mmCIF file of C-alpha atoms in Angstrom:
data_model
loop_
_atom_site.group_PDB
_atom_site.id
_atom_site.type_symbol
_atom_site.label_atom_id
_atom_site.label_comp_id
_atom_site.label_asym_id
_atom_site.label_seq_id
_atom_site.Cartn_x
_atom_site.Cartn_y
_atom_site.Cartn_z
ATOM 1 C CA MET A 1 -131.898 -9.348 -123.244
ATOM 2 C CA LYS A 2 -131.446 -5.705 -122.234
ATOM 3 C CA THR A 3 -134.297 -3.277 -122.734
ATOM 4 C CA LYS A 4 -133.801 0.219 -124.109
ATOM 5 C CA PHE A 5 -133.901 1.547 -120.563
ATOM 6 C CA PHE A 6 -130.249 1.300 -119.600
ATOM 7 C CA ILE A 7 -127.062 3.336 -119.613
ATOM 8 C CA PRO A 8 -124.642 2.118 -122.327
ATOM 9 C CA LYS A 9 -121.100 1.212 -121.338
ATOM 10 C CA GLU A 10 -119.556 3.979 -123.441
ATOM 11 C CA GLU A 11 -121.497 6.580 -121.447
ATOM 12 C CA PHE A 12 -119.673 5.524 -118.271
ATOM 13 C CA VAL A 13 -116.369 6.166 -120.044
ATOM 14 C CA GLU A 14 -117.587 9.598 -121.138
ATOM 15 C CA ARG A 15 -118.581 10.457 -117.572
ATOM 16 C CA ILE A 16 -115.075 9.797 -116.300
ATOM 17 C CA GLU A 17 -113.616 11.854 -119.135
ATOM 18 C CA ARG A 18 -115.967 14.755 -118.388
ATOM 19 C CA LEU A 19 -115.005 14.768 -114.718
ATOM 20 C CA GLN A 20 -111.332 14.685 -115.650
ATOM 21 C CA GLY A 21 -111.997 17.638 -117.926
ATOM 22 C CA VAL A 22 -113.586 19.548 -115.037
ATOM 23 C CA ILE A 23 -110.602 18.976 -112.726
ATOM 24 C CA ALA A 24 -107.930 19.374 -115.417
ATOM 25 C CA ASN A 25 -107.104 22.912 -114.268
ATOM 26 C CA LYS A 26 -107.989 22.469 -110.591
ATOM 27 C CA ASP A 27 -105.392 22.319 -107.832
ATOM 28 C CA ILE A 28 -106.056 18.671 -107.006
ATOM 29 C CA ASP A 29 -104.655 15.377 -108.251
ATOM 30 C CA ALA A 30 -107.842 13.298 -108.045
ATOM 31 C CA VAL A 31 -111.468 13.160 -106.918
ATOM 32 C CA LEU A 32 -112.751 10.457 -104.586
ATOM 33 C CA VAL A 33 -116.491 9.912 -105.200
ATOM 34 C CA PHE A 34 -117.923 8.302 -102.056
ATOM 35 C CA SER A 35 -121.245 6.459 -101.709
ATOM 36 C CA THR A 36 -123.198 4.289 -99.311
ATOM 37 C CA GLU A 37 -125.875 1.659 -99.758
ATOM 38 C CA SER A 38 -128.622 4.222 -99.066
ATOM 39 C CA GLU A 39 -126.958 7.064 -101.036
ATOM 40 C CA PRO A 40 -125.362 5.159 -103.948
ATOM 41 C CA ALA A 41 -125.650 7.786 -106.671
ATOM 42 C CA GLY A 42 -122.034 8.949 -107.017
ATOM 43 C CA VAL A 43 -120.410 5.533 -107.266
ATOM 44 C CA ARG A 44 -123.179 4.121 -109.400
ATOM 45 C CA TYR A 45 -123.039 7.080 -111.773
ATOM 46 C CA PHE A 46 -119.389 6.441 -112.591
ATOM 47 C CA SER A 47 -119.181 2.644 -112.253
ATOM 48 C CA ASP A 48 -122.708 1.136 -112.194
ATOM 49 C CA TYR A 49 -121.743 -0.532 -108.906
ATOM 50 C CA TRP A 50 -124.184 -0.226 -105.992
ATOM 51 C CA PRO A 51 -122.696 -1.219 -102.599
ATOM 52 C CA SER A 52 -124.600 -3.514 -100.272
ATOM 53 C CA PHE A 53 -123.768 -3.559 -96.530
ATOM 54 C CA GLU A 54 -120.392 -2.012 -97.330
ATOM 55 C CA THR A 55 -119.548 1.474 -98.592
ATOM 56 C CA SER A 56 -117.618 2.293 -101.752
ATOM 57 C CA ALA A 57 -115.838 4.978 -103.762
ATOM 58 C CA VAL A 58 -114.602 5.726 -107.260
ATOM 59 C CA LEU A 59 -111.154 7.293 -107.399
ATOM 60 C CA VAL A 60 -110.811 9.462 -110.499
ATOM 61 C CA PRO A 61 -107.255 10.759 -111.065
ATOM 62 C CA LYS A 62 -106.628 13.855 -113.134
ATOM 63 C CA THR A 63 -105.293 11.586 -115.873
ATOM 64 C CA GLY A 64 -105.361 7.835 -116.273
ATOM 65 C CA GLU A 65 -107.884 5.127 -115.478
ATOM 66 C CA PRO A 66 -110.363 5.293 -112.601
ATOM 67 C CA ILE A 67 -110.424 2.776 -109.757
ATOM 68 C CA LEU A 68 -113.427 1.325 -107.968
ATOM 69 C CA LEU A 69 -112.695 0.977 -104.252
ATOM 70 C CA ILE A 70 -114.812 -1.590 -102.410
ATOM 71 C CA GLY A 71 -114.984 -3.473 -99.126
ATOM 72 C CA PRO A 72 -113.386 -6.875 -98.549
ATOM 73 C CA GLU A 73 -116.481 -9.005 -99.270
ATOM 74 C CA SER A 74 -117.761 -7.544 -102.543
ATOM 75 C CA MET A 75 -115.196 -8.482 -105.208
ATOM 76 C CA THR A 76 -117.325 -11.044 -107.042
ATOM 77 C CA PHE A 77 -120.384 -8.795 -106.785
ATOM 78 C CA ALA A 78 -118.495 -5.717 -107.989
ATOM 79 C CA SER A 79 -116.695 -7.582 -110.771
ATOM 80 C CA GLY A 80 -120.029 -8.776 -112.125
ATOM 81 C CA ARG A 81 -121.437 -5.297 -112.669
ATOM 82 C CA SER A 82 -118.751 -2.601 -112.519
ATOM 83 C CA LYS A 83 -118.016 -0.711 -115.740
ATOM 84 C CA ILE A 84 -114.659 0.234 -114.197
ATOM 85 C CA LYS A 85 -112.114 -2.519 -114.780
ATOM 86 C CA LYS A 86 -109.702 -1.830 -111.948
ATOM 87 C CA ILE A 87 -111.189 -2.780 -108.576
ATOM 88 C CA ILE A 88 -109.344 -2.644 -105.246
ATOM 89 C CA LYS A 89 -110.477 -3.961 -101.863
ATOM 90 C CA MET A 90 -109.865 -1.726 -98.860
ATOM 91 C CA LYS A 91 -110.604 -2.238 -95.186
ATOM 92 C CA ASP A 92 -112.034 1.260 -94.785
ATOM 93 C CA PHE A 93 -115.013 0.307 -96.940
ATOM 94 C CA ARG A 94 -115.961 -2.722 -94.832
ATOM 95 C CA GLU A 95 -119.392 -3.066 -93.268
ATOM 96 C CA SER A 96 -120.092 -1.172 -90.063
ATOM 97 C CA SER A 97 -119.834 -4.263 -87.822
ATOM 98 C CA GLN A 98 -116.066 -3.863 -88.399
ATOM 99 C CA PRO A 99 -114.737 -7.373 -89.075
ATOM 100 C CA ASN A 100 -110.932 -7.516 -89.199
ATOM 101 C CA TYR A 101 -110.498 -10.100 -92.002
ATOM 102 C CA PRO A 102 -107.327 -11.672 -90.559
ATOM 103 C CA GLY A 103 -105.104 -13.202 -93.219
ATOM 104 C CA THR A 104 -106.620 -11.072 -95.986
ATOM 105 C CA THR A 105 -104.345 -8.704 -97.904
ATOM 106 C CA LEU A 106 -105.976 -5.306 -98.320
ATOM 107 C CA MET A 107 -104.644 -2.137 -99.937
ATOM 108 C CA THR A 108 -103.738 0.754 -97.613
ATOM 109 C CA TRP A 109 -104.234 4.442 -98.342
ATOM 110 C CA LYS A 110 -100.501 4.999 -98.157
ATOM 111 C CA GLU A 111 -99.846 2.380 -100.821
ATOM 112 C CA LEU A 112 -102.657 3.562 -103.060
ATOM 113 C CA LEU A 113 -102.027 7.307 -102.912
ATOM 114 C CA ASN A 114 -98.260 7.050 -103.126
ATOM 115 C CA ASP A 115 -98.516 4.671 -106.084
ATOM 116 C CA LEU A 116 -100.745 7.165 -107.937
ATOM 117 C CA LYS A 117 -98.705 10.174 -106.748
ATOM 118 C CA ILE A 118 -101.790 11.771 -105.223
ATOM 119 C CA LYS A 119 -100.876 14.541 -102.806
ATOM 120 C CA LYS A 120 -104.070 16.597 -102.893
ATOM 121 C CA MET A 121 -107.547 15.135 -103.329
ATOM 122 C CA GLY A 122 -111.145 16.296 -103.576
ATOM 123 C CA VAL A 123 -113.974 14.307 -102.002
ATOM 124 C CA SER A 124 -117.494 14.130 -103.422
ATOM 125 C CA GLY A 125 -120.154 12.887 -101.058
ATOM 126 C CA TRP A 126 -118.549 15.265 -98.576
ATOM 127 C CA TYR A 127 -121.498 15.549 -96.192
ATOM 128 C CA MET A 128 -121.694 11.809 -95.601
ATOM 129 C CA PHE A 129 -117.980 11.022 -95.808
ATOM 130 C CA PRO A 130 -116.916 9.115 -92.652
ATOM 131 C CA TYR A 131 -114.584 10.903 -90.268
ATOM 132 C CA VAL A 132 -112.547 7.713 -89.783
ATOM 133 C CA ILE A 133 -111.764 7.433 -93.504
ATOM 134 C CA PHE A 134 -110.994 11.168 -93.668
ATOM 135 C CA GLU A 135 -108.476 10.789 -90.858
ATOM 136 C CA ASN A 136 -106.869 7.712 -92.418
ATOM 137 C CA ILE A 137 -106.329 9.622 -95.665
ATOM 138 C CA ALA A 138 -105.147 12.694 -93.757
ATOM 139 C CA ARG A 139 -102.366 10.641 -92.147
ATOM 140 C CA VAL A 140 -100.975 10.153 -95.648
ATOM 141 C CA ILE A 141 -101.495 13.526 -97.385
ATOM 142 C CA GLY A 142 -102.493 15.894 -94.554
ATOM 143 C CA ARG A 143 -105.885 17.325 -93.582
ATOM 144 C CA ASP A 144 -105.398 20.516 -95.590
ATOM 145 C CA ASN A 145 -104.971 18.465 -98.763
ATOM 146 C CA ILE A 146 -108.445 16.932 -98.592
ATOM 147 C CA LEU A 147 -111.060 19.258 -100.104
ATOM 148 C CA GLU A 148 -114.782 19.199 -100.855
ATOM 149 C CA ALA A 149 -115.392 18.317 -104.522
ATOM 150 C CA ASP A 150 -119.174 17.963 -104.815
ATOM 151 C CA GLU A 151 -119.359 20.958 -107.154
ATOM 152 C CA PHE A 152 -116.953 19.308 -109.621
ATOM 153 C CA VAL A 153 -119.119 16.187 -109.851
ATOM 154 C CA ARG A 154 -122.305 18.240 -110.148
ATOM 155 C CA GLU A 155 -120.949 19.887 -113.279
ATOM 156 C CA VAL A 156 -121.006 16.419 -114.840
ATOM 157 C CA THR A 157 -124.287 15.096 -113.428
ATOM 158 C CA LEU A 158 -126.570 18.148 -113.541
ATOM 159 C CA LYS A 159 -127.911 17.726 -117.095
ATOM 160 C CA LYS A 160 -129.186 14.331 -118.157
ATOM 161 C CA SER A 161 -128.336 12.423 -121.324
ATOM 162 C CA VAL A 162 -130.871 10.829 -123.655
ATOM 163 C CA ALA A 163 -130.301 7.438 -122.005
ATOM 164 C CA GLU A 164 -130.747 8.920 -118.529
ATOM 165 C CA LEU A 165 -133.984 10.640 -119.546
ATOM 166 C CA ASN A 166 -135.338 7.397 -120.961
ATOM 167 C CA CYS A 167 -134.580 5.597 -117.697
ATOM 168 C CA LEU A 168 -136.349 8.350 -115.762
ATOM 169 C CA ARG A 169 -139.376 8.208 -118.057
ATOM 170 C CA GLU A 170 -139.632 4.458 -117.510
ATOM 171 C CA ALA A 171 -139.161 4.822 -113.756
ATOM 172 C CA ALA A 172 -142.018 7.331 -113.712
ATOM 173 C CA ARG A 173 -144.256 5.030 -115.761
ATOM 174 C CA ILE A 174 -143.652 2.165 -113.351
ATOM 175 C CA SER A 175 -144.174 4.459 -110.342
ATOM 176 C CA GLU A 176 -147.642 5.243 -111.681
ATOM 177 C CA LEU A 177 -148.371 1.507 -111.870
ATOM 178 C CA GLY A 178 -147.411 1.194 -108.207
ATOM 179 C CA PHE A 179 -149.888 3.895 -107.203
ATOM 180 C CA LYS A 180 -152.534 2.451 -109.524
ATOM 181 C CA ALA A 181 -152.245 -0.891 -107.706
ATOM 182 C CA VAL A 182 -152.808 0.902 -104.392
ATOM 183 C CA LEU A 183 -155.984 2.573 -105.666
ATOM 184 C CA GLN A 184 -157.288 -0.770 -106.921
ATOM 185 C CA ASN A 185 -156.774 -2.503 -103.579
ATOM 186 C CA ILE A 186 -157.027 0.040 -100.763
ATOM 187 C CA LYS A 187 -159.719 -0.501 -98.117
ATOM 188 C CA PRO A 188 -160.278 0.927 -94.642
ATOM 189 C CA GLY A 189 -158.543 -1.229 -92.058
ATOM 190 C CA MET A 190 -155.504 -2.083 -94.202
ATOM 191 C CA THR A 191 -152.197 -1.062 -92.685
ATOM 192 C CA GLU A 192 -149.798 1.473 -94.105
ATOM 193 C CA ALA A 193 -147.220 -1.318 -94.468
ATOM 194 C CA GLN A 194 -149.645 -3.503 -96.427
ATOM 195 C CA LEU A 195 -150.382 -0.694 -98.857
ATOM 196 C CA ALA A 196 -146.680 0.087 -99.306
ATOM 197 C CA GLY A 197 -146.146 -3.609 -100.049
ATOM 198 C CA ILE A 198 -148.814 -3.567 -102.748
ATOM 199 C CA ALA A 199 -147.078 -0.644 -104.457
ATOM 200 C CA ALA A 200 -143.657 -2.299 -104.194
ATOM 201 C CA GLY A 201 -144.898 -5.588 -105.612
ATOM 202 C CA ALA A 202 -146.583 -3.906 -108.553
ATOM 203 C CA MET A 203 -143.455 -1.927 -109.438
ATOM 204 C CA MET A 204 -141.025 -4.826 -109.093
ATOM 205 C CA GLY A 205 -143.361 -6.979 -111.147
ATOM 206 C CA SER A 206 -143.461 -4.305 -113.851
ATOM 207 C CA GLY A 207 -139.721 -3.998 -114.419
ATOM 208 C CA ALA A 208 -138.306 -1.868 -111.596
ATOM 209 C CA GLU A 209 -134.945 -3.065 -110.277
ATOM 210 C CA ALA A 210 -135.825 -1.664 -106.832
ATOM 211 C CA THR A 211 -137.927 1.011 -105.220
ATOM 212 C CA GLY A 212 -136.437 4.474 -105.611
ATOM 213 C CA TYR A 213 -136.624 4.990 -101.840
ATOM 214 C CA PRO A 214 -138.609 3.362 -98.994
ATOM 215 C CA ILE A 215 -142.250 3.730 -100.112
ATOM 216 C CA TRP A 216 -144.306 5.983 -97.857
ATOM 217 C CA CYS A 217 -147.899 5.519 -96.846
ATOM 218 C CA CYS A 218 -148.677 8.115 -94.182
ATOM 219 C CA SER A 219 -152.218 8.200 -92.798
ATOM 220 C CA GLY A 220 -154.115 10.376 -90.364
ATOM 221 C CA PRO A 221 -151.692 11.923 -87.844
ATOM 222 C CA ASN A 222 -148.783 10.349 -89.747
ATOM 223 C CA SER A 223 -149.714 12.377 -92.846
ATOM 224 C CA THR A 224 -147.864 15.377 -91.349
ATOM 225 C CA GLN A 225 -144.544 13.551 -91.723
ATOM 226 C CA ALA A 226 -142.517 14.959 -94.628
ATOM 227 C CA ILE A 227 -140.081 12.056 -94.457
ATOM 228 C CA SER A 228 -141.463 8.811 -93.116
ATOM 229 C CA ARG A 229 -141.741 5.050 -93.187
ATOM 230 C CA PRO A 230 -144.951 3.026 -93.229
ATOM 231 C CA SER A 231 -146.236 1.694 -89.922
ATOM 232 C CA HIS A 232 -148.810 -0.894 -88.869
ATOM 233 C CA ARG A 233 -151.386 1.848 -88.358
ATOM 234 C CA LYS A 234 -154.693 1.010 -90.050
ATOM 235 C CA VAL A 235 -155.978 3.561 -92.556
ATOM 236 C CA GLN A 236 -159.414 4.995 -91.859
ATOM 237 C CA LYS A 237 -162.229 6.812 -93.629
ATOM 238 C CA GLY A 238 -162.308 10.602 -93.722
ATOM 239 C CA GLU A 239 -158.574 11.158 -93.170
ATOM 240 C CA ILE A 240 -155.729 12.050 -95.518
ATOM 241 C CA ILE A 241 -153.640 9.059 -96.557
ATOM 242 C CA HIS A 242 -150.664 10.315 -98.506
ATOM 243 C CA PHE A 243 -148.543 8.098 -100.696
ATOM 244 C CA SER A 244 -145.052 8.617 -102.078
ATOM 245 C CA VAL A 245 -144.344 5.809 -104.532
ATOM 246 C CA GLY A 246 -141.171 5.574 -106.608
ATOM 247 C CA ALA A 247 -139.448 3.035 -108.858
ATOM 248 C CA LYS A 248 -135.778 2.705 -109.795
ATOM 249 C CA VAL A 249 -134.753 1.753 -113.362
ATOM 250 C CA ASP A 250 -131.062 1.095 -114.086
ATOM 251 C CA GLY A 251 -130.103 3.417 -111.260
ATOM 252 C CA TYR A 252 -132.606 6.206 -111.967
ATOM 253 C CA SER A 253 -135.395 6.987 -109.519
ATOM 254 C CA ALA A 254 -138.730 8.674 -110.042
ATOM 255 C CA SER A 255 -141.662 9.354 -107.729
ATOM 256 C CA ILE A 256 -145.372 10.031 -107.684
ATOM 257 C CA GLY A 257 -146.922 11.650 -104.601
ATOM 258 C CA ARG A 258 -150.663 11.757 -103.982
ATOM 259 C CA PRO A 259 -153.074 12.245 -101.077
ATOM 260 C CA VAL A 260 -156.117 9.971 -100.909
ATOM 261 C CA VAL A 261 -159.268 10.144 -98.765
ATOM 262 C CA LEU A 262 -161.586 7.172 -98.241
ATOM 263 C CA GLY A 263 -165.280 7.962 -97.834
ATOM 264 C CA HIS A 264 -166.519 11.407 -96.850
ATOM 265 C CA CYS A 265 -163.929 14.181 -97.190
ATOM 266 C CA PRO A 266 -164.405 17.205 -94.905
ATOM 267 C CA ASP A 267 -164.606 20.533 -96.761
ATOM 268 C CA GLU A 268 -161.496 21.968 -95.086
ATOM 269 C CA THR A 269 -159.501 18.865 -96.023
ATOM 270 C CA ARG A 270 -160.617 19.122 -99.647
ATOM 271 C CA LYS A 271 -159.802 22.846 -99.756
ATOM 272 C CA PHE A 272 -156.334 22.241 -98.277
ATOM 273 C CA MET A 273 -155.532 19.484 -100.765
ATOM 274 C CA GLN A 274 -156.761 21.632 -103.669
ATOM 275 C CA VAL A 275 -154.353 24.442 -102.761
ATOM 276 C CA GLY A 276 -151.494 21.932 -102.878
ATOM 277 C CA LEU A 277 -152.666 20.535 -106.218
ATOM 278 C CA ASP A 278 -152.983 24.025 -107.689
ATOM 279 C CA ALA A 279 -149.496 24.856 -106.388
ATOM 280 C CA GLU A 280 -148.039 21.781 -108.108
ATOM 281 C CA ASN A 281 -149.660 22.637 -111.426
ATOM 282 C CA MET A 282 -148.465 26.232 -111.087
ATOM 283 C CA THR A 283 -144.907 25.075 -110.377
ATOM 284 C CA ILE A 284 -144.851 22.835 -113.450
ATOM 285 C CA ASP A 285 -146.093 25.696 -115.627
ATOM 286 C CA LEU A 286 -143.395 28.047 -114.302
ATOM 287 C CA MET A 287 -140.483 25.640 -114.799
ATOM 288 C CA ARG A 288 -139.028 26.581 -118.169
ATOM 289 C CA ALA A 289 -135.482 27.020 -119.447
ATOM 290 C CA GLY A 290 -134.167 30.492 -118.685
ATOM 291 C CA THR A 291 -136.308 30.974 -115.581
ATOM 292 C CA LYS A 292 -134.591 31.815 -112.299
ATOM 293 C CA ALA A 293 -135.179 29.112 -109.718
ATOM 294 C CA ASP A 294 -135.793 31.560 -106.863
ATOM 295 C CA VAL A 295 -138.533 33.282 -108.887
ATOM 296 C CA VAL A 296 -140.374 29.958 -109.245
ATOM 297 C CA ALA A 297 -140.200 29.342 -105.499
ATOM 298 C CA GLN A 298 -141.236 32.882 -104.589
ATOM 299 C CA LYS A 299 -144.298 32.798 -106.856
ATOM 300 C CA VAL A 300 -145.444 29.396 -105.627
ATOM 301 C CA HIS A 301 -144.946 30.238 -101.967
ATOM 302 C CA SER A 302 -146.794 33.534 -102.437
ATOM 303 C CA PHE A 303 -149.694 31.646 -104.041
ATOM 304 C CA ILE A 304 -149.921 29.278 -101.069
ATOM 305 C CA SER A 305 -149.557 32.092 -98.529
ATOM 306 C CA ASP A 306 -152.203 34.244 -100.212
ATOM 307 C CA ARG A 307 -154.691 31.421 -99.653
ATOM 308 C CA GLY A 308 -153.945 31.308 -95.954
ATOM 309 C CA TYR A 309 -151.585 28.328 -95.846
ATOM 310 C CA GLY A 310 -148.176 30.002 -95.629
ATOM 311 C CA ASP A 311 -147.481 28.398 -92.266
ATOM 312 C CA THR A 312 -147.834 24.912 -93.792
ATOM 313 C CA ILE A 313 -144.799 25.305 -96.101
ATOM 314 C CA LEU A 314 -141.708 23.312 -95.111
ATOM 315 C CA TYR A 315 -139.405 23.572 -98.157
ATOM 316 C CA GLY A 316 -139.153 24.707 -101.765
ATOM 317 C CA PRO A 317 -141.553 23.467 -104.458
ATOM 318 C CA ALA A 318 -139.092 21.266 -106.394
ATOM 319 C CA HIS A 319 -135.786 19.444 -106.144
ATOM 320 C CA GLY A 320 -133.381 17.771 -108.513
ATOM 321 C CA CYS A 321 -133.916 14.178 -109.598
ATOM 322 C CA GLY A 322 -131.712 11.552 -111.214
ATOM 323 C CA GLN A 323 -130.094 8.553 -109.632
ATOM 324 C CA MET A 324 -131.403 9.817 -106.305
ATOM 325 C CA GLU A 325 -135.075 10.726 -106.238
ATOM 326 C CA CYS A 326 -134.032 13.809 -104.285
ATOM 327 C CA GLU A 327 -130.728 15.269 -105.383
ATOM 328 C CA TYR A 328 -129.053 18.637 -105.937
ATOM 329 C CA PRO A 329 -130.316 21.285 -106.609
ATOM 330 C CA PHE A 330 -133.364 22.376 -104.589
ATOM 331 C CA ILE A 331 -135.585 25.127 -105.960
ATOM 332 C CA GLU A 332 -135.941 27.513 -103.023
ATOM 333 C CA THR A 333 -136.557 31.215 -102.459
ATOM 334 C CA SER A 334 -132.795 31.511 -101.864
ATOM 335 C CA SER A 335 -131.720 29.642 -105.023
ATOM 336 C CA ASP A 336 -129.249 31.403 -107.322
ATOM 337 C CA PHE A 337 -129.342 29.277 -110.483
ATOM 338 C CA VAL A 338 -131.270 29.370 -113.751
ATOM 339 C CA LEU A 339 -133.262 26.430 -115.109
ATOM 340 C CA ASP A 340 -131.750 24.911 -118.234
ATOM 341 C CA GLN A 341 -132.711 22.278 -120.791
ATOM 342 C CA GLY A 342 -131.855 18.739 -119.748
ATOM 343 C CA MET A 343 -132.239 19.355 -116.022
ATOM 344 C CA VAL A 344 -134.722 17.073 -114.254
ATOM 345 C CA PHE A 345 -136.736 17.911 -111.148
ATOM 346 C CA MET A 346 -139.356 16.421 -108.909
ATOM 347 C CA VAL A 347 -142.060 19.012 -108.331
ATOM 348 C CA ASP A 348 -142.722 18.266 -104.666
ATOM 349 C CA ILE A 349 -145.436 20.192 -102.843
ATOM 350 C CA PHE A 350 -145.502 19.064 -99.219
ATOM 351 C CA LEU A 351 -147.801 21.009 -96.905
ATOM 352 C CA ALA A 352 -148.694 20.132 -93.323
ATOM 353 C CA LYS A 353 -150.915 21.576 -90.634
ATOM 354 C CA GLN A 354 -150.979 20.363 -87.040
ATOM 355 C CA ASN A 355 -153.353 17.483 -87.748
ATOM 356 C CA MET A 356 -152.986 16.665 -91.447
ATOM 357 C CA GLY A 357 -150.602 16.954 -94.370
ATOM 358 C CA PHE A 358 -149.960 15.664 -97.874
ATOM 359 C CA ARG A 359 -147.576 15.589 -100.802
ATOM 360 C CA TRP A 360 -148.271 16.205 -104.495
ATOM 361 C CA GLU A 361 -145.265 15.099 -106.533
ATOM 362 C CA ASP A 362 -144.349 14.445 -110.175
ATOM 363 C CA GLY A 363 -141.176 14.622 -112.230
ATOM 364 C CA VAL A 364 -140.475 17.114 -115.018
ATOM 365 C CA ILE A 365 -137.775 17.550 -117.657
ATOM 366 C CA ILE A 366 -136.830 21.160 -118.396
ATOM 367 C CA THR A 367 -137.197 22.057 -122.092
ATOM 368 C CA ASP A 368 -137.167 25.273 -124.127
ATOM 369 C CA GLY A 369 -140.940 25.443 -123.671
ATOM 370 C CA LYS A 370 -143.362 23.889 -121.226
ATOM 371 C CA ALA A 371 -141.675 21.243 -119.101
ATOM 372 C CA GLU A 372 -142.158 17.610 -120.092
ATOM 373 C CA GLU A 373 -144.160 15.882 -117.387
ATOM 374 C CA LEU A 374 -142.855 12.466 -116.393
ATOM 375 C CA SER A 375 -146.120 11.527 -114.686
ATOM 376 C CA ASN A 376 -149.631 12.879 -114.185
ATOM 377 C CA PHE A 377 -151.702 9.782 -113.290
ATOM 378 C CA LYS A 378 -154.618 10.674 -110.987
ATOM 379 C CA ARG A 379 -153.260 14.171 -110.403
ATOM 380 C CA LYS A 380 -156.611 15.212 -109.023
ATOM 381 C CA ILE A 381 -158.463 15.148 -105.725
ATOM 382 C CA ASN A 382 -158.763 11.399 -105.092
ATOM 383 C CA ILE A 383 -161.746 10.630 -102.843
ATOM 384 C CA LEU A 384 -162.614 6.936 -103.018
#
C-alpha cells in the first residue's frame, strides 16, 4: 500500500505538458533530458525511472508522447516503474564496460530522430552529457543543431508541487532519525564508516528508499573536506566530527548537517562552530519570498567575515533542493534571481580552517513569510 509520500501518476503527465509548453515557441523540435545513476534527477522527474549501471534519457518532442531511452539490459526494470509508456533500448546508454550485445536489435539515433522528424534538439543535463553520445547525434542532425536546454527544464522543476513538498518533508524527518541514531550510538574509537552505516540503517529502516547521497562522517583533519566519503579513521575526543545525513523519499532528497564534539571542546572550536550556527539561523531568517538571493549571501558572508572567519568561506549559504539534495540554483553573492514561494533550498553553511571544519545544514521551503524549516533537530552546539 502506497503512503501519502509519493508523486501521483497524473503529475508526471503534467510535467511533460509543462515542458512542452516551455518549448512550444522555441527553435527546437525536442528536448533530450539526460541522467546517470549518480545524477538521476532529470529522467526520474519525468519518468520515475532511475538508471542503475546504465545511463538514460527522456526524449520530449514539441508535440506528442515522450519516450524513455534506456540501455540494453534494463527493459524489465524500466517497464516495472516508468510512468512513460514508450520505452526504447539504445546502445549509447549501455554500461561503461561497453558490451556489444551481438544479436540484439537496438534503435539507432538515425532511425529515432528521422522517425520523429527531429532536426534540432536541446539537451538537459548538458554538463554531464557524454561526448560520444553528442557526436553520435551530431552525425545525424549536425553539431550546430544540438543546444543546451537546462534552462527550459528548470522552468518546470524550480517550484515544487504539494506532493513534492510532502516527499521533502518526509525525507527531512527521516534524515533527522538517521542523525539521532548516530548520537545514540557514537563512541570514541568508532570509525567514520561505522557511524555512516548506523545513519543509513536507521533511515532505510524508517522508510527511506535510499540515502540522498553518500552519507558523510568527517572527523578531525577530514572535517575540512566539503565533499567527502567516510573512511576507516577512528573518531576521537576533542575534535570536530561533522555529519551530513540525508534520506531519499520517492525521488526527493533532504539533508541534515551537524558538527559533533566528544568530550572536552576547546574554546576556539566552540566559538568557530557557534559562528556557523548563527550564520545558518541568520540565513533561514533572511530567506523570504521577494528577497534577492545575492542580498542573502552578501549579508551572511559579511556576518561571518565581521567575526574574523571570512577566509573560511568556500561557497554561498544555500542551494536548491529537490530530487537532488544539491541542485540549481545556488544562493551566492553573484546570484541574480529573487526567492519565490514554492522554491526549496538547503541552507548549507560549510566553513573550514586549516585544521578543522564543519557543516550546518537544514532544508527550507520559501513562503510569503518566514521560511518553513524542514528540519531543526539538535541544531545547537552538540558536545557529548
